[in-house]
Coordinates of C-alpha atoms and ligand atoms in Angstrom, one line a residue:
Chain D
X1 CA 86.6 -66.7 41.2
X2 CA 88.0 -64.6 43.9
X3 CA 87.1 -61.3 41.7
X4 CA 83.5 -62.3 41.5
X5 CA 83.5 -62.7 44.8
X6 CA 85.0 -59.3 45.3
X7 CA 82.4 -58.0 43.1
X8 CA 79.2 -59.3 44.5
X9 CA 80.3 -58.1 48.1
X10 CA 81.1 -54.8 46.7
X11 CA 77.7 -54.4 45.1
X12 CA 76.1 -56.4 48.3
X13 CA 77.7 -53.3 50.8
X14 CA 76.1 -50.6 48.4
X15 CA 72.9 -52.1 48.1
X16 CA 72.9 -52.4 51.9
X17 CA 74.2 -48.6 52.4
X18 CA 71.5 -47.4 49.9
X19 CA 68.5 -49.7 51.6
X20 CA 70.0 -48.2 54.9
X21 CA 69.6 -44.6 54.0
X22 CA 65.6 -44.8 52.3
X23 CA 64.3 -46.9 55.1
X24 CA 66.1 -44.6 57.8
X25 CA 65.4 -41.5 55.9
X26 CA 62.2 -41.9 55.5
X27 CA 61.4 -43.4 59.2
X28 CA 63.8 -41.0 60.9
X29 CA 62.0 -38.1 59.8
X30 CA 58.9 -39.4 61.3
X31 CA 60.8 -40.0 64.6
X32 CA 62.7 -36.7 64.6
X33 CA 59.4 -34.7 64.0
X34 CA 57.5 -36.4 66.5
X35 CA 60.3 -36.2 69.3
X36 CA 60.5 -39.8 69.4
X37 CA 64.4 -40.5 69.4
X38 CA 64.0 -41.7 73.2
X39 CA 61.4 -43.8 72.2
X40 CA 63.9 -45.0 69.2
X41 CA 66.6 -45.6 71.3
X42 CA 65.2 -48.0 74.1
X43 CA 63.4 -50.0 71.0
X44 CA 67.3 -50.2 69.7
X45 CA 68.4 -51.3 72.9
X46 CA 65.6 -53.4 74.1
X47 CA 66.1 -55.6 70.5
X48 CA 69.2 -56.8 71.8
X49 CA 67.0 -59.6 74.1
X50 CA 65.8 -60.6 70.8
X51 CA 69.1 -61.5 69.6
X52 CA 70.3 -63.1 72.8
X53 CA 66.9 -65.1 72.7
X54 CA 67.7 -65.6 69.1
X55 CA 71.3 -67.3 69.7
X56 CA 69.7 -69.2 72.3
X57 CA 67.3 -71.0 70.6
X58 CA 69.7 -71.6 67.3
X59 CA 67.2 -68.9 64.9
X60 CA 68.7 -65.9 63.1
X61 CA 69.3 -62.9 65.6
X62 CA 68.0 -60.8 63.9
X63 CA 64.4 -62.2 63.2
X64 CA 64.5 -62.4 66.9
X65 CA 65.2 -59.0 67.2
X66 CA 62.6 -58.2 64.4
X67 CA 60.3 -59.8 67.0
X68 CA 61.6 -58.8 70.0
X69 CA 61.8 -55.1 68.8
X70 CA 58.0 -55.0 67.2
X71 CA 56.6 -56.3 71.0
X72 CA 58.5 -53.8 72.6
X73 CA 57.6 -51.0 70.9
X74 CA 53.9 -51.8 71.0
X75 CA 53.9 -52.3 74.2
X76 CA 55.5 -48.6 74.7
X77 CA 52.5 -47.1 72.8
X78 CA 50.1 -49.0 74.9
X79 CA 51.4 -48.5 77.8
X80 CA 51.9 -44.8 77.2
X81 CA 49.0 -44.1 76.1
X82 CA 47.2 -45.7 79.1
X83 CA 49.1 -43.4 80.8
X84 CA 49.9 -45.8 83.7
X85 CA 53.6 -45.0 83.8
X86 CA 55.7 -42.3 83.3
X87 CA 56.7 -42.9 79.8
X88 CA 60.2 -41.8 79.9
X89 CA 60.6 -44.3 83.3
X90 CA 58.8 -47.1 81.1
X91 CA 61.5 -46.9 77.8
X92 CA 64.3 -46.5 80.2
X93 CA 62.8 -49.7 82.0
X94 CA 62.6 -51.8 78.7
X95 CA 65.5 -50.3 77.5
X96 CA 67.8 -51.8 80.1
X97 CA 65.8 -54.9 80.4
X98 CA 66.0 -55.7 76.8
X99 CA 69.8 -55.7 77.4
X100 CA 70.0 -57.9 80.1
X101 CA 68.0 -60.5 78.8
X102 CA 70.4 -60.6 76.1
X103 CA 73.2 -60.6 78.2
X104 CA 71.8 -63.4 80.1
X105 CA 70.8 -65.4 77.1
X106 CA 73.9 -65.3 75.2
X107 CA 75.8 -66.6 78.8
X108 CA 73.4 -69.4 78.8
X109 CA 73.5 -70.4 75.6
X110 CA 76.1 -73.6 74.9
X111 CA 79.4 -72.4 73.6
X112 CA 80.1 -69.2 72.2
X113 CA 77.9 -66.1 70.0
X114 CA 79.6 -65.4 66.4
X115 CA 78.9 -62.3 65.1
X116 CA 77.9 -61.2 68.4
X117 CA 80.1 -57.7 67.9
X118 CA 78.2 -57.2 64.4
X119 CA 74.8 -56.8 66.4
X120 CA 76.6 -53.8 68.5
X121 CA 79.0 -52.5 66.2
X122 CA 77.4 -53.3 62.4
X123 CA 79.2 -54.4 59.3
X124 CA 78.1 -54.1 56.4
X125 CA 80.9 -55.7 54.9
X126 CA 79.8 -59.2 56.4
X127 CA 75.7 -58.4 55.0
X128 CA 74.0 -61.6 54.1
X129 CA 71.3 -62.1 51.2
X130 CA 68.4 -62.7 53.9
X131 CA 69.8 -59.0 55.6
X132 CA 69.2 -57.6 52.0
X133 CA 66.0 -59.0 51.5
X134 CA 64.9 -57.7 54.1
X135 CA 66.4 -54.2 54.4
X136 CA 65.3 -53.9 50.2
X137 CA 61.7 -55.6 51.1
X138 CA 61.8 -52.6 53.8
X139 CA 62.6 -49.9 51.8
X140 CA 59.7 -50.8 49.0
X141 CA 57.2 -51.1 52.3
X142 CA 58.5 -47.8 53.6
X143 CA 58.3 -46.1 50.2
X144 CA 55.0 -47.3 49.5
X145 CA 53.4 -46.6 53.2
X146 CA 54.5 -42.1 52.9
X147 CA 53.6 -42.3 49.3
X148 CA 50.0 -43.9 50.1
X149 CA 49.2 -42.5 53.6
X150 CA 51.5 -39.1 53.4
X151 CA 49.0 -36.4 54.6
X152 CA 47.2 -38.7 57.2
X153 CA 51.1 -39.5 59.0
X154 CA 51.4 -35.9 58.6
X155 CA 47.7 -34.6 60.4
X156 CA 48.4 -37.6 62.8
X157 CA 51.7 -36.6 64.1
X158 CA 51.2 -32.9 64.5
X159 CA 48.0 -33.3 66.3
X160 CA 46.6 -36.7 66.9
X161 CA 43.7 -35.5 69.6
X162 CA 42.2 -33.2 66.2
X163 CA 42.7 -36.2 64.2
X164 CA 40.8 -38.1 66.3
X165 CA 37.6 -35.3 66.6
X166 CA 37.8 -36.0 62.6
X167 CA 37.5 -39.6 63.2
X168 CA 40.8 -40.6 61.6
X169 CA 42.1 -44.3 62.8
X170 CA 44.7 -42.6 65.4
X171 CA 45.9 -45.8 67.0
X172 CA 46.1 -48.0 63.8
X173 CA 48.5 -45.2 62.0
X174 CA 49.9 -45.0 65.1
X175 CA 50.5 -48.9 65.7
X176 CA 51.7 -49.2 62.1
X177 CA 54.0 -46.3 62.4
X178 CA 56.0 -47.6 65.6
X179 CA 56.2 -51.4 64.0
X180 CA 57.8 -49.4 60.9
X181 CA 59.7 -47.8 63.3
X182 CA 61.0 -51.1 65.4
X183 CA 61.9 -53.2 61.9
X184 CA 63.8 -50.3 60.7
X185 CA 66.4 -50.0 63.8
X186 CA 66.4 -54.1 63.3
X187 CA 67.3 -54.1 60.0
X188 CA 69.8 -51.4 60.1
X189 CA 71.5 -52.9 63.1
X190 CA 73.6 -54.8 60.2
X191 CA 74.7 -51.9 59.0
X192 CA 76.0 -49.5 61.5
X193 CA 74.6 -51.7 64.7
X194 CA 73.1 -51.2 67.9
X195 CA 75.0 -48.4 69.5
X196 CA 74.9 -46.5 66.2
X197 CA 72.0 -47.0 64.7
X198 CA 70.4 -43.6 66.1
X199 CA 72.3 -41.5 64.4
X200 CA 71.3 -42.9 61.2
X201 CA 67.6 -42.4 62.4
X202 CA 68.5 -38.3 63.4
X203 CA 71.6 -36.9 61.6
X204 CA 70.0 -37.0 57.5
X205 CA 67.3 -35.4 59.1
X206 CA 69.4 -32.6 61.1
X207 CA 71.4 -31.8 57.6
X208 CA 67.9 -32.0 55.8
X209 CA 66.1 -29.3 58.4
X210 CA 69.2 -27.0 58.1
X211 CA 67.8 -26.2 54.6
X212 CA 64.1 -27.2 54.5
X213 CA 61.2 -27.2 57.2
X214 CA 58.9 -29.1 55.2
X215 CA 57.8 -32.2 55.6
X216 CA 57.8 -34.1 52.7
X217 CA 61.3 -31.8 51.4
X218 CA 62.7 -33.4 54.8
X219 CA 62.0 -36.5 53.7
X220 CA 63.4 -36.8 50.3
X221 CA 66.3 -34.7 51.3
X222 CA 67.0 -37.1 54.4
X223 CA 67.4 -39.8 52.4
X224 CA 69.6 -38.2 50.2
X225 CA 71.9 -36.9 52.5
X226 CA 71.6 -40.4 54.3
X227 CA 73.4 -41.9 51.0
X228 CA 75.8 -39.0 50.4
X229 CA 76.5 -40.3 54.0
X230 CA 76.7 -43.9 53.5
X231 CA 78.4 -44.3 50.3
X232 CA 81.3 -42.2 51.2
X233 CA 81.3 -43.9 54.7
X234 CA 81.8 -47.0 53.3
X235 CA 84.4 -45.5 50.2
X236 CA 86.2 -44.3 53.6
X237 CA 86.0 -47.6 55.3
X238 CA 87.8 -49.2 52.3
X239 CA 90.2 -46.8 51.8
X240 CA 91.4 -46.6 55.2
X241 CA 90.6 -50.4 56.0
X242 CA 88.5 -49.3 59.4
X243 CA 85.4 -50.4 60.5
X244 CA 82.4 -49.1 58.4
X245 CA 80.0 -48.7 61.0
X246 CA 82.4 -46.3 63.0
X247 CA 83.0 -44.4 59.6
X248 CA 79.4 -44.1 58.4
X249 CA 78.6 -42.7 61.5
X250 CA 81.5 -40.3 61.3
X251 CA 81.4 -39.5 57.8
X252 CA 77.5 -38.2 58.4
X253 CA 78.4 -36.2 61.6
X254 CA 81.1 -34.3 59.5
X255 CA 78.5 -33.8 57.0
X256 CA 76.2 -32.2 59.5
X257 CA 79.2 -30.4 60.7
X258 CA 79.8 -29.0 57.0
X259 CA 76.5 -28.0 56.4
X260 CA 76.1 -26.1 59.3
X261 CA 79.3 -24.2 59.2
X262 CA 77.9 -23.5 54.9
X263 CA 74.5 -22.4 56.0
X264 CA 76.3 -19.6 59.0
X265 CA 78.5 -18.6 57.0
X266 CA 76.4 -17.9 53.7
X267 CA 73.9 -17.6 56.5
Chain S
X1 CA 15.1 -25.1 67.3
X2 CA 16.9 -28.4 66.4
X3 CA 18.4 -29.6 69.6
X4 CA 22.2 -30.9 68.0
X5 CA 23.7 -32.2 71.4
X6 CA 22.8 -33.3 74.4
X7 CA 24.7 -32.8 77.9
X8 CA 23.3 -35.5 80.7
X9 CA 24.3 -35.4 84.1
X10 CA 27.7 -35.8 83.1
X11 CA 31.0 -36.0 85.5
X12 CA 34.3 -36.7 84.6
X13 CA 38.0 -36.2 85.4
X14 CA 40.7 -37.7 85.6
X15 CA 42.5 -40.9 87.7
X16 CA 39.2 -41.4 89.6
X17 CA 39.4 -37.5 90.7
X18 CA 36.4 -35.5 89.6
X19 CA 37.0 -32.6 87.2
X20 CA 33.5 -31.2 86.6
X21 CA 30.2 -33.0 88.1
X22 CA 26.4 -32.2 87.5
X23 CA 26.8 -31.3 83.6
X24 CA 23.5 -31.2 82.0
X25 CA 22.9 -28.4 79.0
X26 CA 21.9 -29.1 75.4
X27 CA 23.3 -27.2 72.5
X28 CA 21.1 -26.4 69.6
X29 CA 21.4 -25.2 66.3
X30 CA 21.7 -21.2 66.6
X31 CA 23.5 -21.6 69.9
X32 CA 26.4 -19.5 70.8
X33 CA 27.4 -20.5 74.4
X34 CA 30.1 -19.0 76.2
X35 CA 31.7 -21.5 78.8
X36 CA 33.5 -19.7 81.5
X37 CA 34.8 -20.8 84.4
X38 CA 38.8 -20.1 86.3
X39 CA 41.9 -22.1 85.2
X40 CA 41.8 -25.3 86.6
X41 CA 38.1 -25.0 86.4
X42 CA 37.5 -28.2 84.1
X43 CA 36.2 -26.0 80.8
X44 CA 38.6 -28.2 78.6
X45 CA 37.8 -31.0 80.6
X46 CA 34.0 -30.3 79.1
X47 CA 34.6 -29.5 75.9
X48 CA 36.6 -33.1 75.7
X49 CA 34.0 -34.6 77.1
X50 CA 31.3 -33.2 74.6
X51 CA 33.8 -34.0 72.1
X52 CA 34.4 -37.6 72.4
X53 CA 37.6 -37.4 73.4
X54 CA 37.4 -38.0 77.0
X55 CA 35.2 -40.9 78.7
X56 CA 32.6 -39.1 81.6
X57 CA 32.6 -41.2 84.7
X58 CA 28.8 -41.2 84.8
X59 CA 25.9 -39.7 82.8
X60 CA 26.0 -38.8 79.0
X61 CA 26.9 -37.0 75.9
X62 CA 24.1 -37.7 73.1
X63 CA 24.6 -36.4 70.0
X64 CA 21.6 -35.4 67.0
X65 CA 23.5 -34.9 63.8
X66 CA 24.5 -38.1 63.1
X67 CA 23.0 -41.9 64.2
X68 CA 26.9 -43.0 63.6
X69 CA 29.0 -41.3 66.2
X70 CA 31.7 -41.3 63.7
X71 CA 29.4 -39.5 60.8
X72 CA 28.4 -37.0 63.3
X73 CA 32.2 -36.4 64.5
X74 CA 32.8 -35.1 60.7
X75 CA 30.3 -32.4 61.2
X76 CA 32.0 -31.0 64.0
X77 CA 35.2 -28.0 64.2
X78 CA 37.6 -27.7 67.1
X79 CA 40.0 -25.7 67.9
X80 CA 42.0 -27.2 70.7
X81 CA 43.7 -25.2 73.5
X82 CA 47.4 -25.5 72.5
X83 CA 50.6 -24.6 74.0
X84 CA 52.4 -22.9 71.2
X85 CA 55.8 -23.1 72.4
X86 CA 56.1 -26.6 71.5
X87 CA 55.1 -26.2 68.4
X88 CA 58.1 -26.5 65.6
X89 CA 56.6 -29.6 63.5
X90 CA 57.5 -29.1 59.9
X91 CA 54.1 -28.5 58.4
X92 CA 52.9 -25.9 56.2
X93 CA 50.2 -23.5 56.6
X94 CA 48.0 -25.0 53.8
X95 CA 48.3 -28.2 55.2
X96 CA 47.3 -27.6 58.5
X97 CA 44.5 -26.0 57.5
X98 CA 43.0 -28.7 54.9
X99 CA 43.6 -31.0 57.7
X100 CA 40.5 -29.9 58.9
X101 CA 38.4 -31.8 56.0
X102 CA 40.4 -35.0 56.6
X103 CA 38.0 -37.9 56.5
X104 CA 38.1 -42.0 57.2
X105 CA 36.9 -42.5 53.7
X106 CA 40.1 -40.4 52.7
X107 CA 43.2 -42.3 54.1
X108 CA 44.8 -41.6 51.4
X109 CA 44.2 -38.1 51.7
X110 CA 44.0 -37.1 48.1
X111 CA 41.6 -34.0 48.0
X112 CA 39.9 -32.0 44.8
X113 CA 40.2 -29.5 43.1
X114 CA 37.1 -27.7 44.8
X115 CA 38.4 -28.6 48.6
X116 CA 42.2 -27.2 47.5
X117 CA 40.4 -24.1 46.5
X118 CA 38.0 -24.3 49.3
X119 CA 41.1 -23.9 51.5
X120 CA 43.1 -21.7 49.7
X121 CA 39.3 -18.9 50.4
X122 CA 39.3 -19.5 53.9
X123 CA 43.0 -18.6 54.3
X124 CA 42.3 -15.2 52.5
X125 CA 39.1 -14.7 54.9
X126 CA 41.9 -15.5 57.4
X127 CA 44.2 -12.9 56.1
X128 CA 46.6 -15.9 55.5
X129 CA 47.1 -16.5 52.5
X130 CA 50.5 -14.7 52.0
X131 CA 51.8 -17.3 54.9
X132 CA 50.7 -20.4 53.0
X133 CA 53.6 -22.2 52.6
X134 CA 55.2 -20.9 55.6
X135 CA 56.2 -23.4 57.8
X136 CA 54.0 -23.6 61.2
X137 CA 57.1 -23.3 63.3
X138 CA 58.1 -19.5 62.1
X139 CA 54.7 -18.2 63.1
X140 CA 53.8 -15.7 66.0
X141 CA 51.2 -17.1 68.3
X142 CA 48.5 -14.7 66.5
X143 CA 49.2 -16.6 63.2
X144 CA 48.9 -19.8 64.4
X145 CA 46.0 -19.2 66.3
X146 CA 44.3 -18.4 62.9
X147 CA 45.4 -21.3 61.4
X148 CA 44.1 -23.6 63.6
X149 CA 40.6 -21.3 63.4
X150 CA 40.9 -22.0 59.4
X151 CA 41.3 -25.6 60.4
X152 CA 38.3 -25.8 62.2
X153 CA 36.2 -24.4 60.1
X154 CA 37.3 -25.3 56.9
X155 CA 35.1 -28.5 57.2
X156 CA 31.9 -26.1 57.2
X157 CA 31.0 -27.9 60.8
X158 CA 27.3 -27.7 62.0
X159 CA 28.8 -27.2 65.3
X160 CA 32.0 -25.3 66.1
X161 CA 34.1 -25.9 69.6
X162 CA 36.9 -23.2 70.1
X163 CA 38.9 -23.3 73.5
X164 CA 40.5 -20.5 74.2
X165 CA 40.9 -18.9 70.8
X166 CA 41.9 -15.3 72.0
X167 CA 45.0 -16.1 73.9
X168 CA 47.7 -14.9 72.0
X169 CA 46.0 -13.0 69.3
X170 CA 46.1 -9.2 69.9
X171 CA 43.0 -7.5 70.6
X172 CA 43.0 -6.4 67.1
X173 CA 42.3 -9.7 65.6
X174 CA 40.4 -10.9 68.9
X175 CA 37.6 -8.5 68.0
X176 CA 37.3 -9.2 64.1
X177 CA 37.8 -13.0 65.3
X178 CA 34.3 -12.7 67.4
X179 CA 33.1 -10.1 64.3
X180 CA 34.1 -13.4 62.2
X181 CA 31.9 -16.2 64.9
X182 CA 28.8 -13.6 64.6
X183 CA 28.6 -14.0 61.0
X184 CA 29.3 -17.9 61.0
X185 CA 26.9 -18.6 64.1
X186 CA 23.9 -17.8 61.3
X187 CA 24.6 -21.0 60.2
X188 CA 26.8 -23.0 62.8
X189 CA 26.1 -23.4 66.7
X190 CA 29.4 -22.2 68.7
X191 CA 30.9 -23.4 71.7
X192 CA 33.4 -20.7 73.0
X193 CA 35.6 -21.5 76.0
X194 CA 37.3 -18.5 77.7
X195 CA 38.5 -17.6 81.0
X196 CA 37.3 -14.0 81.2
X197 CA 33.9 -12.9 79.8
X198 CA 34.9 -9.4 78.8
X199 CA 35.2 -9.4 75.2
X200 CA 33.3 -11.9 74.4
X201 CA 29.9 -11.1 76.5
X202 CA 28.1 -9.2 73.4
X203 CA 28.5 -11.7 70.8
X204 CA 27.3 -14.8 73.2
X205 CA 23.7 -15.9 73.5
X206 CA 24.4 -17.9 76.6
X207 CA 26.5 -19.0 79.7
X208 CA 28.1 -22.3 81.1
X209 CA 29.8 -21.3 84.4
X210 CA 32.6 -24.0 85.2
X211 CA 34.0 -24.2 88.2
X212 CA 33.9 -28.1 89.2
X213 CA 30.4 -27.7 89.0
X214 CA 28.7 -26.5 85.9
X215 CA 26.1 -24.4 85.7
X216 CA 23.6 -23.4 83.0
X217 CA 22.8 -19.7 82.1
X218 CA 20.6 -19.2 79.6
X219 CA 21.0 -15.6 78.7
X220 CA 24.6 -13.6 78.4
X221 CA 23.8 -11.2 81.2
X222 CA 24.9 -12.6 84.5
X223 CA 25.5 -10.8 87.5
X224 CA 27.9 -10.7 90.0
X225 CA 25.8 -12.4 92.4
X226 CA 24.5 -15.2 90.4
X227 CA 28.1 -15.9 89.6
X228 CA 29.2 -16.0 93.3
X229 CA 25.9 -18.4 94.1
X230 CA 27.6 -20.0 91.0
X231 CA 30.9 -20.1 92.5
X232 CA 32.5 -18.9 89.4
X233 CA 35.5 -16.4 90.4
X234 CA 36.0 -15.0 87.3
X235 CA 36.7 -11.0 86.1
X236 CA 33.5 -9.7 84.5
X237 CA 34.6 -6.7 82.1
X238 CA 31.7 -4.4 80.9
X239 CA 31.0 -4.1 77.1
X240 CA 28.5 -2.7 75.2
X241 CA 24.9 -3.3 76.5
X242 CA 26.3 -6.0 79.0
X243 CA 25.3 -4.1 82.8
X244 CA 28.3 -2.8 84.6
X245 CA 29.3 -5.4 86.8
X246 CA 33.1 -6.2 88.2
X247 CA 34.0 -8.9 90.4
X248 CA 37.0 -8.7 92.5
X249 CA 39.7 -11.1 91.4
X250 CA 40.1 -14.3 92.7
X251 CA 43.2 -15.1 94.2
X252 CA 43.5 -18.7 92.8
X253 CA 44.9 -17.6 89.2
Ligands
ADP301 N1 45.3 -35.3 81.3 C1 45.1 -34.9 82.6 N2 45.4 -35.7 83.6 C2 45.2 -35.4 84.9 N3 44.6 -34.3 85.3 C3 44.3 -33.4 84.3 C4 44.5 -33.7 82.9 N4 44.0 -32.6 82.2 C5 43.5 -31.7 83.1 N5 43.7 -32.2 84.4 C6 43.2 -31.5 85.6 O1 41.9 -31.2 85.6 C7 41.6 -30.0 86.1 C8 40.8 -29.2 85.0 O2 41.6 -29.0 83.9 P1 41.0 -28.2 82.6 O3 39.8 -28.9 82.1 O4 42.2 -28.2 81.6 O5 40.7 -26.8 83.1 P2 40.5 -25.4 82.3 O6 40.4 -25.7 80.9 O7 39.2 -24.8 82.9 O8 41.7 -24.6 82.7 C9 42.9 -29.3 86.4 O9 43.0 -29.4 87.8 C10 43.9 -30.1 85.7 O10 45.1 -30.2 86.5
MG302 MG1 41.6 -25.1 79.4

């Protein structure tokens, strides 16, 4: 009994680590190439309001997050694009305000938040069936979205005003892009959590662009290097018995570290 | 001549602040204007305007391609001004340029055969066709100014808009660039924006001066004094049949 249990949490964690490398992979390159990582990082931090709102009223975090997250970062393409705000003042408004509504949700709410150090620090040791659902219902979506629309999110993102003189839905690509974006830093907050995520999101895609500067390379060799980094993360973590967040996030920034050293030094 | 577009007492700008005002100029189907004007003037500003792109306060933009705004956009080529140095988006030549014949219809962007090959002929008219699969970001200014020309025209537009396309191309290319426009204006109007009319006086047909206001000249010898009654401070260059004619440099640059 106890070995099956062993078993299925094994295979749960690698599922999760594998699901946590395609969707940010895939995603991440989109963000890196656009210059969007601010953008990523106050949608990271603004989700935490969803989970504060989600302990509050007694509903998984993390579909309030999901929520939370997606309004957010609509609302930071609107609003940028109306070009009321500065947009860098805006994320860094949202990003803080996001936190304190979680803050001050998760003091309000009746006795105490479990799990509330997953949200910041991940584990994917702890991953539910509902997280792998949806981090493997992810994946497929993201898969199927660059496989399907792969040279319009690539015309759209190098130059969206010429997309637009062809006529090319700029703001629907654009809308479905950024609620790709905001489900996959939900969804991977399990894994490595909110003050990690980001690196998933950027680091594949720094190893991938020390050997490749094309697009759809960058994308295939992101996620690949994302589960090199993942899977021996988590090896690491159960080797050493240390948190696996911490050491996925490590184990990819020695990676990066690796490859660049290789790449000068063969040059 | 078929009239293709229609300017109409247009204004626009920005944040309630006029840009360019009193706009009214039709473009027709041999036309090859040449918009000049100072930086700052609002020439981008007009060409975004003709475009689509940006919203006029008051007045106009009709167009005669198309009844469907969006049909008619797909018979149009741009190339935008660009600030190169941010360029270092991983995207290869090839696809940059077949961008250009990217459709609604086409989300998926799968394209033939015949459009592949179609873009692989207008790189070699480009002289490109060794950098194909070169990614954008290790060009020199010159090379990626004549990808984004293949990109515009790769579409076979009826009507081509090109702002600023000889900043940084050497003169080299700049001339065989306007040797190139000549021979595609037999079948496409052209819209040229540039801030000094020297090289390209002897291949336009005609002259939008913009400098807030905008003013239309309908042949491509002006004078010094019709551009100062123009208010147009720009540096008039001779070359070829184009009357000797130099203004003195404006001090706003
Ligand atoms: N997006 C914008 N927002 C606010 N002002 C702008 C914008 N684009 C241009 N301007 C202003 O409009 C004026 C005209 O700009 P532009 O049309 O680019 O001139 P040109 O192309 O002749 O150099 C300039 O004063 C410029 O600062
Ligand atoms: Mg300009």
């Amino acid at each position: 009994m106890s070995e099956l249990f062993q078993y299925d949490f094994f295979i749960r964690s690698l599922a999760g680590a594998v699901f946590a490398a395609i969707t940010c992979g895939l995603t991440g390159t989109y963000i890196v190439s656009r210059r969007m990582v601010f953008v990523s990082g106050g949608i990271t931090h603004a989700s935490f309001g969803g989970i504060g709102i989600g302990y509050f009223l007694g509903i998984n975090p993390v579909m309030g997050a999901a929520v939370f997250g997606v309004l957010v970062a609509l609302g930071m393409e609107r609003f940028s694009y109306r070009d009321m705000v500065r947009q860098d003042s805006l994320i860094a408004m949202l990003w803080s305000l996001g936190m304190a509504v979680g803050v001050i949700f998760i003091y309000i709410t009746p006795g105490y938040a479990p799990n509330l150090l997953t949200y910041l620090f991940g584990s994917i040791l702890t991953i539910t069936t509902t997280d792998l659902l949806l981090l493997g219902g992810l994946s497929l979506i993201s898969i199927l979205i660059f496989i399907l629309f792969y040279n319009t999110i690539l015309m759209v993102s190098f130059d969206e005003g010429f997309a637009e003189t062809r006529s090319m839905p700029v703001k629907g690509i654009k809308s479905m892009m950024i609620i790709l974006v905001a489900l996959t830093i939900v969804f991977n907050i399990r894994i490595v959590g909110i003050i990690m995520v980001l690196a998933l999101l950027t680091v594949p895609q720094a190893i991938a662009n020390l050997f490749t500067s094309n697009y759809k390379h960058m994308l295939i060799y992101s996620v690949l290097s994302g589960m090199a980094g993942t899977l021996s993360g988590l090896a690491a973590s159960w080797y050493l018995n240390i948190p696996s967040g911490a050491t996925i996030v490590f184990t990819l920034v020695l990676m990066f570290s690796m490859a660049k050293l290789i790449k000068s030094v063969t040059g | 001549m078929t009239k293709l577009l229609e300017v109409n007492d247009v204004s626009a700008g920005y944040h309630r602040e006029p840009v360019i005002e009193k706009a009214c100029f039709s473009v027709s189907q041999d036309d090859f204007i040449g918009i000049i004007g100072p930086n700052g003037g609002g020439k981008t500003t007009l060409l975004k305007v003709m475009l689509g792109l940006h919203k006029p306060f008051s007045g106009m933009v009709k167009w005669f391609l198309e009844d469907n705004p969006q049909s008619a956009r797909q018979k149009i080529g741009y190339l935008p001004q660009i600030n190169f140095f941010d360029i270092r988006f991983p995207i290869s030549v090839f696809d940059v340029v077949r961008s250009g014949l990217a459709s609604p219809d086409n989300l998926r962007g799968r394209f033939s055969r015949k459009q592949n090959h179609h873009v692989e002929e207008v790189l070699r008219l480009l002289g490109m066709s060794r950098l194909k699969n070169k990614s954008m970001g290790m060009l020199s200014g010159g090379e990626k100014q004549r990808v984004f020309l293949g990109r515009a025209i790769v579409s076979n537009p009826d009507i081509l808009f090109l702002d600023e396309p000889g900043t940084y191309v050497d003169h080299e290319f700049e001339s065989e660039m306007y040797d190139m426009l000549k021979n595609l204006n037999q079948h496409m109007a052209i819209v040229l924006v540039s801030h000094d009319l020297g090289m390209i006086s002897s291949y336009i047909k005609s002259i939008i001066c913009v400098n807030r206001v905008v003013h239309y000249h309908a042949s491509n010898i002006i004078s010094n004094e019709q551009l100062t009654t123009y208010n147009c401070p720009i540096q008039l260059i001779t070359h070829g049949d184009v009357p000797h004619t130099v203004l003195n440099k404006h001090t706003q640059r």
